[in-house]
Every structure is written in C-alpha cells, then in structure tokens.
XYZ file of C-alpha atoms in Angstrom:
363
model
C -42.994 57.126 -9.929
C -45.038 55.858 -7.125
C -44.724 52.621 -5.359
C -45.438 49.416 -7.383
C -45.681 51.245 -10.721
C -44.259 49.275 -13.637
C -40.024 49.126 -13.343
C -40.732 50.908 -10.084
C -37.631 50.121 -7.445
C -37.884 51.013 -3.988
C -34.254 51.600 -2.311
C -33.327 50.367 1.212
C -32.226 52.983 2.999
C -28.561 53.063 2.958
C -27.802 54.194 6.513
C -29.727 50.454 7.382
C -27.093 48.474 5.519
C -23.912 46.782 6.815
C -21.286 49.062 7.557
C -18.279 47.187 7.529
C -16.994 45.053 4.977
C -17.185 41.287 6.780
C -21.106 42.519 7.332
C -21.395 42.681 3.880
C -19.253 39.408 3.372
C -21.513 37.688 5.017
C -25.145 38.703 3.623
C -23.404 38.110 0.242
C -22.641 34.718 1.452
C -26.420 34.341 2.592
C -27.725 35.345 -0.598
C -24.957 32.748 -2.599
C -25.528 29.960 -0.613
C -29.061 29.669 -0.558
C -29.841 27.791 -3.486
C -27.475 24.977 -5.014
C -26.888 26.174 -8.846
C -26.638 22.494 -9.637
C -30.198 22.013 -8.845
C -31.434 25.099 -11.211
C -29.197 23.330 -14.134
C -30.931 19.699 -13.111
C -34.165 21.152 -13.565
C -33.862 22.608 -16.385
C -32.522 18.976 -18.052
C -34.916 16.999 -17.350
C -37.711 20.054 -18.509
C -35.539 19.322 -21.681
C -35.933 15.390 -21.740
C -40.123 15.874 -20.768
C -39.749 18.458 -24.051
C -38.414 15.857 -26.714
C -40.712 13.713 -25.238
C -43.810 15.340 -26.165
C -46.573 13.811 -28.582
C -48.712 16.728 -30.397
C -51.641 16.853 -28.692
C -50.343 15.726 -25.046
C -50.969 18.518 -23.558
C -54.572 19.365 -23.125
C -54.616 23.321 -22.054
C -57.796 23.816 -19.158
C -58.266 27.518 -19.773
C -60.536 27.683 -16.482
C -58.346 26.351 -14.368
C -57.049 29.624 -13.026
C -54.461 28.561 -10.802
C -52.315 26.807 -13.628
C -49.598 28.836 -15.216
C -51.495 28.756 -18.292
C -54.979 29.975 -16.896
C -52.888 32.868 -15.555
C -50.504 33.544 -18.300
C -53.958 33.625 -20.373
C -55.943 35.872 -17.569
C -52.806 38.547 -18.404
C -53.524 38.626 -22.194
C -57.409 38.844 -21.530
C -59.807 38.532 -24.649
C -56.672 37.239 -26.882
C -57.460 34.048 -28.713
C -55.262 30.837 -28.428
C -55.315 27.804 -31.163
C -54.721 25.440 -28.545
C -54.273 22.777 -30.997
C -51.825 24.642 -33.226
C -48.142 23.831 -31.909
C -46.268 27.672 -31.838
C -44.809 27.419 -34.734
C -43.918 25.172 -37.774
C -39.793 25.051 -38.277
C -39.421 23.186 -34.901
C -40.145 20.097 -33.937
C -39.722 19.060 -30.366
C -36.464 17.015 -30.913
C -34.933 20.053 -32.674
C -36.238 22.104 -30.260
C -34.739 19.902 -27.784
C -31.053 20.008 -29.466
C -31.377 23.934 -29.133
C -32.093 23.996 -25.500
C -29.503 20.904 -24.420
C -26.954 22.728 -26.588
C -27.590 26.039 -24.545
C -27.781 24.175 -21.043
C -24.517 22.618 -21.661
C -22.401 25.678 -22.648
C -24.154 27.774 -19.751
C -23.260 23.986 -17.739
C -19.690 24.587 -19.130
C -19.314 28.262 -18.540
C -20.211 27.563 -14.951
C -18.132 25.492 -14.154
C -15.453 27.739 -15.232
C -16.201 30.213 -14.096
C -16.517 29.077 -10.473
C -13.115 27.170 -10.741
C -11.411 30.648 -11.718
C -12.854 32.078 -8.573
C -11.649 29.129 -7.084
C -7.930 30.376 -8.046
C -8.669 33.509 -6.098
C -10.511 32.102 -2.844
C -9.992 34.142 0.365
C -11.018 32.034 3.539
C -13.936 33.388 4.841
C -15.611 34.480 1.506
C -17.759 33.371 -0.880
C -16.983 33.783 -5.028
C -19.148 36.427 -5.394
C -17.292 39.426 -5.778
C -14.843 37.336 -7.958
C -17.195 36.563 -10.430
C -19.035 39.876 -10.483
C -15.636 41.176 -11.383
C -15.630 38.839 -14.489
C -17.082 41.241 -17.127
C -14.637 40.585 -20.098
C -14.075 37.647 -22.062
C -10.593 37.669 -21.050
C -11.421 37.510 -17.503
C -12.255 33.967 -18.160
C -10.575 32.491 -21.019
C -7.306 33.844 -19.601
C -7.656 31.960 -16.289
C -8.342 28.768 -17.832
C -5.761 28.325 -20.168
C -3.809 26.230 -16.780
C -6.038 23.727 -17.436
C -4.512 22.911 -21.146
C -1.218 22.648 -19.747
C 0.748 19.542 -18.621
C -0.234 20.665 -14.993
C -3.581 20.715 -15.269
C -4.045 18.117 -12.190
C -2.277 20.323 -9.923
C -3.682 22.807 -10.816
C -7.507 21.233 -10.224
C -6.414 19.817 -6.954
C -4.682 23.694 -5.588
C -8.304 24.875 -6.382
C -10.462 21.771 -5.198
C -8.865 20.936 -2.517
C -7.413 23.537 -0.290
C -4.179 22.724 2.095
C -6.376 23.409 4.648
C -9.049 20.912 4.189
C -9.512 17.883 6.415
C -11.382 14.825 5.063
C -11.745 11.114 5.940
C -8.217 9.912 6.089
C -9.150 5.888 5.248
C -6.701 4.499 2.362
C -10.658 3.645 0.607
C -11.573 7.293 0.835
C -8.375 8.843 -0.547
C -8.596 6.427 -3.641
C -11.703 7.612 -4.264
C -10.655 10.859 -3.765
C -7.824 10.330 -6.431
C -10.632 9.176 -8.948
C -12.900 11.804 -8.407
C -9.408 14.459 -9.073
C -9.038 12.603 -12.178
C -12.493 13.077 -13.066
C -12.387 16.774 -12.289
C -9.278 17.375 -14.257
C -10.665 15.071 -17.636
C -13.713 17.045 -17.402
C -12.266 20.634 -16.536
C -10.211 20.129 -19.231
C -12.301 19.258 -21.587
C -14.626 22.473 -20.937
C -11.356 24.701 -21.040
C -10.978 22.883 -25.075
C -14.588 23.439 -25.814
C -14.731 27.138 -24.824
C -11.440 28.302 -25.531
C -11.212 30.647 -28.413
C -8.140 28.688 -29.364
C -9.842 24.755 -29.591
C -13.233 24.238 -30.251
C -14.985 27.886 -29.138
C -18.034 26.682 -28.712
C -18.898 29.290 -26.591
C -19.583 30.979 -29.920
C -22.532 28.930 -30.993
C -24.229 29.842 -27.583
C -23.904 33.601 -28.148
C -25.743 33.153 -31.342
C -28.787 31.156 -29.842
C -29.546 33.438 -27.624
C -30.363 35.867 -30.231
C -32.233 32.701 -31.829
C -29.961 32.847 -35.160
C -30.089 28.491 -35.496
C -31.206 26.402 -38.386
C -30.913 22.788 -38.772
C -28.832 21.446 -41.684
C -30.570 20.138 -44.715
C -29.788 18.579 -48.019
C -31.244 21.207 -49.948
C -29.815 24.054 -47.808
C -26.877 26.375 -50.008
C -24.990 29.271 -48.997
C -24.269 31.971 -51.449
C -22.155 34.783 -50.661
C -22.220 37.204 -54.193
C -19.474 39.487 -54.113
C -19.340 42.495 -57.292
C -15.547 40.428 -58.063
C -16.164 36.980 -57.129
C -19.410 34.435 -58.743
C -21.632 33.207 -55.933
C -20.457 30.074 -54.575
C -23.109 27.203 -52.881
C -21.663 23.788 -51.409
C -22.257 20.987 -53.992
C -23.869 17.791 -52.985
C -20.838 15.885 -52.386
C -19.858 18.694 -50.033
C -23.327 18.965 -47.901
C -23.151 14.695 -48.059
C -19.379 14.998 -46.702
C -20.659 17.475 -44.058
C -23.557 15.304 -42.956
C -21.782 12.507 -42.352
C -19.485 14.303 -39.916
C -22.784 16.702 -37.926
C -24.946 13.119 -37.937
C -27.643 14.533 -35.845
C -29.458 17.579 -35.418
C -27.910 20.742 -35.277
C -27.044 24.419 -35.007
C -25.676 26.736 -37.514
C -24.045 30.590 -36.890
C -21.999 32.984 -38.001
C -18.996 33.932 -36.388
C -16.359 36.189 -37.204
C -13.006 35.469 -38.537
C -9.992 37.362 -36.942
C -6.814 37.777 -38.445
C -4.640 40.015 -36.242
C -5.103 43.857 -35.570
C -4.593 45.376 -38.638
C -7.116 42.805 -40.587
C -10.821 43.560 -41.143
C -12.474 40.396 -39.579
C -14.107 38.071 -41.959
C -16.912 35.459 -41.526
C -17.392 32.089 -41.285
C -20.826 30.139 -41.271
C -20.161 27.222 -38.780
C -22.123 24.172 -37.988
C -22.246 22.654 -34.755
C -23.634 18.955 -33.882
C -26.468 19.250 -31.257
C -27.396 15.863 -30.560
C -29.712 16.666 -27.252
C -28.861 13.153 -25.536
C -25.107 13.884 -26.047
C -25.416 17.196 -24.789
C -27.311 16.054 -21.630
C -25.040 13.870 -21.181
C -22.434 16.479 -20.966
C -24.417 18.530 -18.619
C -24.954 15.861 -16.447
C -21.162 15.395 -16.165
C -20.993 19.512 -15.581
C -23.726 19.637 -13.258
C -21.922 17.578 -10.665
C -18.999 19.615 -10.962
C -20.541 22.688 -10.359
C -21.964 21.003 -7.240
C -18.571 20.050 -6.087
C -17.333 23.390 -6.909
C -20.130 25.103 -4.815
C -19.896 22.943 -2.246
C -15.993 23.240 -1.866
C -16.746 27.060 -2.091
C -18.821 26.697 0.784
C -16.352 24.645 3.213
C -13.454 27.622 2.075
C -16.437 30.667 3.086
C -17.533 29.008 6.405
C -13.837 27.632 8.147
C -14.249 25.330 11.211
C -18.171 23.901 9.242
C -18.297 20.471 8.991
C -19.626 19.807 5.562
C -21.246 16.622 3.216
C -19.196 16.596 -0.740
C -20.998 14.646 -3.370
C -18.918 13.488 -5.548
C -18.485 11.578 -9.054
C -15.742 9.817 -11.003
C -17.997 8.310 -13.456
C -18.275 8.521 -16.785
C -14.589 10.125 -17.852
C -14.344 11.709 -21.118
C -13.644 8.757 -23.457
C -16.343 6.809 -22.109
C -18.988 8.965 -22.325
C -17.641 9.467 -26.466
C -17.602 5.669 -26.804
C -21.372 5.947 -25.779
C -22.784 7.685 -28.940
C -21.888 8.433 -32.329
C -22.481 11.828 -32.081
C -19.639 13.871 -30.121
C -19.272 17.640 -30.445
C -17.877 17.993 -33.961
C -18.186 21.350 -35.912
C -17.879 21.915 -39.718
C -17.065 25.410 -40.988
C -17.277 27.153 -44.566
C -15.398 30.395 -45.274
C -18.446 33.170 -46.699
C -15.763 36.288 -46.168
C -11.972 36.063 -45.790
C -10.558 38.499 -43.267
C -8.953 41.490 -44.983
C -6.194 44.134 -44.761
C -7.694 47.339 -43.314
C -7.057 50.510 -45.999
C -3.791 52.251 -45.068
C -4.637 55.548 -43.427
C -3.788 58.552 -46.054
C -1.530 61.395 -43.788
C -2.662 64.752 -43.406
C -0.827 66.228 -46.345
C -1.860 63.820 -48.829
C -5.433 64.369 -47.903
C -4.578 68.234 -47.713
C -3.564 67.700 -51.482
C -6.888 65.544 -52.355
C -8.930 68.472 -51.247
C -6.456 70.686 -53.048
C -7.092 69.278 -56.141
C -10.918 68.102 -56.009
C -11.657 72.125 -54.792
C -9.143 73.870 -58.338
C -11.620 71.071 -60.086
C-alpha cells in the first residue's frame, strides 16, 4: 500500500522512539495533557442546547460557499442531490433529538468521571492516568473500583483520591471551608454517578450502550409490546398501565432492551426498559460532571508534574437534592418483563447420549 492510500499508516521508526520507560512517561503525559476533556464535553452541550433550539428552516445551506463544512462535505459526494429544505428524517424532532444526545453526553460525562477517579486510586507521582485507563478494558475494571463510593466511607475515600497527602494549598481558614464544600460536592456527585452506573442501582450505563447502536424510541400512548410465545397469549400494556408509566417518564425519552441475569446456570431473559431523557435535566447533570472531570484532570496533573505550581477550578454548587428540586423530571426508569430468565437444559452424560444414538440407529 503506498503512502496516503486509503487506511494507509505509516510507522515511526522504532529505533527513533524513547528508550526508557520515564521517556515514554513523559510523551504520554504530553499527549494527555494537551487538551482539557472538560472542554470537549462543554462543547458538545451547548452544540446540544443550539440543537433543541432550532426552528425548521433556520439554517439556510450556501452550497457555494466552499470553505463551510457543508460546501465541503457536499464537494466529497459530488453530483449527489440534497433537499435542503427536507429535515433528515421524520421520527425526530429536534427536542427528541436533543434528549438522545444530552442522555448520551451525560453517561459518557458520568463514565468519565469514573473512570478518571479509579485511576485516581492508582496514581504514581510522576505519571499521568494513561496507562491506568488503557488497562480498563472490562466492565469489571470499573464497576469494581467504584463500589467505595456506595459505602459509608465514601468521603474518605474522595478526599485519598482528590487530594493527595502531598498536596499543598492555600492554608487560610476561608479557603479550607471552601475546600470542605467543594469535598462534599465531589463525594454527593461521585456518588451519585457510582448509583447511576452501577449494575446494582440504576445501570444506566445500559441505556447508553443501546444508543449507540441507535435502538431508541420515544414513548407513546398508542405504543404496545407483544411478546407471543407458542405457550403463553401475547401480552400488550393496557391503558391504565402506559397512563401509570407516563406519569412516572414525564418527558421525553429512551427505550432498550437489556438483558435479565439470573445467576450462572440461568439463560438470561429480557427486559424492555424506559428511561426519562429530559435534555435540560440531563445537561444539567453534565454540567455538574463536567466540572468534576476538570477537577479530576487537573488534580491528575499537579500528581504527574511534582514541585508545578498549579490553578484548581472548583465547584460546590448545585448538590444533588438541589439540582432534583429544580425540575420535575429526575432520572426515573420504568421496566416491563418481555422474557423471564430461565434454567439452562441439564447437560445429558456421555452414556445416556451413547444410549440415544443406540436406540435412534436399531430404529
């Protein structure tokens, strides 16, 4: 494949690259520290906010204006037409589109954060998270680690990871109250994200796995669910049921299938669960999460560079409870059986399925 093909990759020459382990520590630390993750999240929030906010017809497309994304994006597909005023689709508006993507920034939000306070746990002075979180490829990996933060120590545990023996800060009676609120902050929030993910509480890490492979719908009065089984009648939610269940998901919303495990020797069943997505909730939520991953970076960064003097931004504001008593619509899930888990068949042993054959080859 010669250079620049399609998927071509041209390797660095591996005699040019660091040769001792704190050279690599410290392009590793280059390439980590470069941009703030916080930022990437912000960005994409308010791209969500200017996305709900869009009137049909807003937009007006210039497609000779070739040094907009869309005069190039078009210049790539050549002769193919565009019905620039036909919106992409007709099952989405922009405010459910919206609740998709806010419900997707915040787990990712969530995840984050998590993520970098488990690699917190395992800090080595001098070094950045990244090897710690490249070696977090199993599901375990992460809700393992967090399960600390569901305990009745979950404030010690937040301040070992946030706040390092080590660390020297402003030692004014003003600045350690406010560090005191922001560690109550951290360890509301932190432990709220450990209730949503965990398999265990709310596992809303679930309904993320599903968007990505874009299996959402929005609830809707005259939505049933049928699940015909040769033994069993089919079986749809009556309209007391789908009345009960709106009043609890009160705003837009996603719906996926998840599985239903039982133990080890149980076939895993399903379960068709509803999630409320209201996108100004979620936000909200992100917003929190956002400055926590900040704070977590930036902490990161004073533990990688010793002896750096360093700015930390900081919140306290809005806890939990607050930000719940601010809308009606809190993260609240509704779930309907389809497919109870079973018992897997009992293996037959070897002689009673030498027998079987015996008998099905005399036949």
């Amino acid at each position: 494949m010669a250079l620049n093909d399609p998927l071509s990759i041209q390797h660095i020459n591996v005699e040019a690259s660091p040769a001792t382990s704190e050279a690599v520590e410290d392009l590793l630390k280059e390439h980590y520290y470069r941009v703030d993750p916080a930022e990437y999240f912000e960005r994409r929030l308010w791209g969500i906010i200017a996305l709900a906010e869009l009137e049909p017809g807003s937009i007006k497309w210039d497609p000779k204006d070739t040094t907009s994304l869309f005069g190039q994006f078009k210049a790539i597909l050549r002769d193919k037409k565009f019905a620039l005023d036909v919106p992409p689709g007709t099952t989405l508006n922009s405010k459910t589109m919206a609740s998709i993507e806010s419900y997707t920034l915040m787990q990712h939000v969530i995840e984050t954060a998590l993520r970098l306070f488990v690699a917190g746990q395992e800090r080595v002075t001098g070094n950045s998270p990244m090897t710690t979180l490249l070696n977090m490829r199993q599901a375990a990996d992460l809700r393992e680690p967090i399960k600390p933060l569901l305990g009745a120590r979950a404030r010690n545990v937040v301040e070992s990871v946030m706040f390092p023996a080590e660390l020297h800060h402003e030692e004014s009676e003003h600045s350690k109250q406010l560090m005191r609120r922001h560690l109550d902050f951290l360890t509301a929030w932190l432990t709220f994200f450990a209730r949503f993910y965990s398999e265990g509480d709310f596992n809303g890490a679930q309904g993320n796995n599903q968007l990505k492979h874009g299996a959402t719908t929005s609830p809707r009065d005259d939505l049933a669910v049928a699940l015909h089984l040769a033994d069993a009648p089919p079986k749809s939610l009556s309209a007391k049921e789908w009345s009960d269940a709106s009043a609890i998901i009160n705003a837009e919303a996603i719906t996926y299938v998840m599985q239903h495990r039982a133990g080890s020797n149980k076939i895993p069943g399903l379960i068709l669960r509803t999630d409320n997505s209201d996108p100004a909730t979620n936000l909200g939520i992100s917003q929190v999460g956002i400055s926590i991953v900040r704070s977590l970076w930036q902490m990161s960064r004073v533990v990688a560079y010793p002896l750096t003097e360093g700015n930390y931004d900081f919140d306290y504001s809005p806890m939990p409870d607050e930000l719940f008593a601010a809308t009606t619509k809190p993260p609240r899930s509704i779930m309907q059986t389809l497919l109870q888990a079973s018992s897997k068949p009992k293996k037959q042993s070897v002689t009673a399925r030498r027998k079987k054959l015996s008998g099905n080859h005399r036949r």
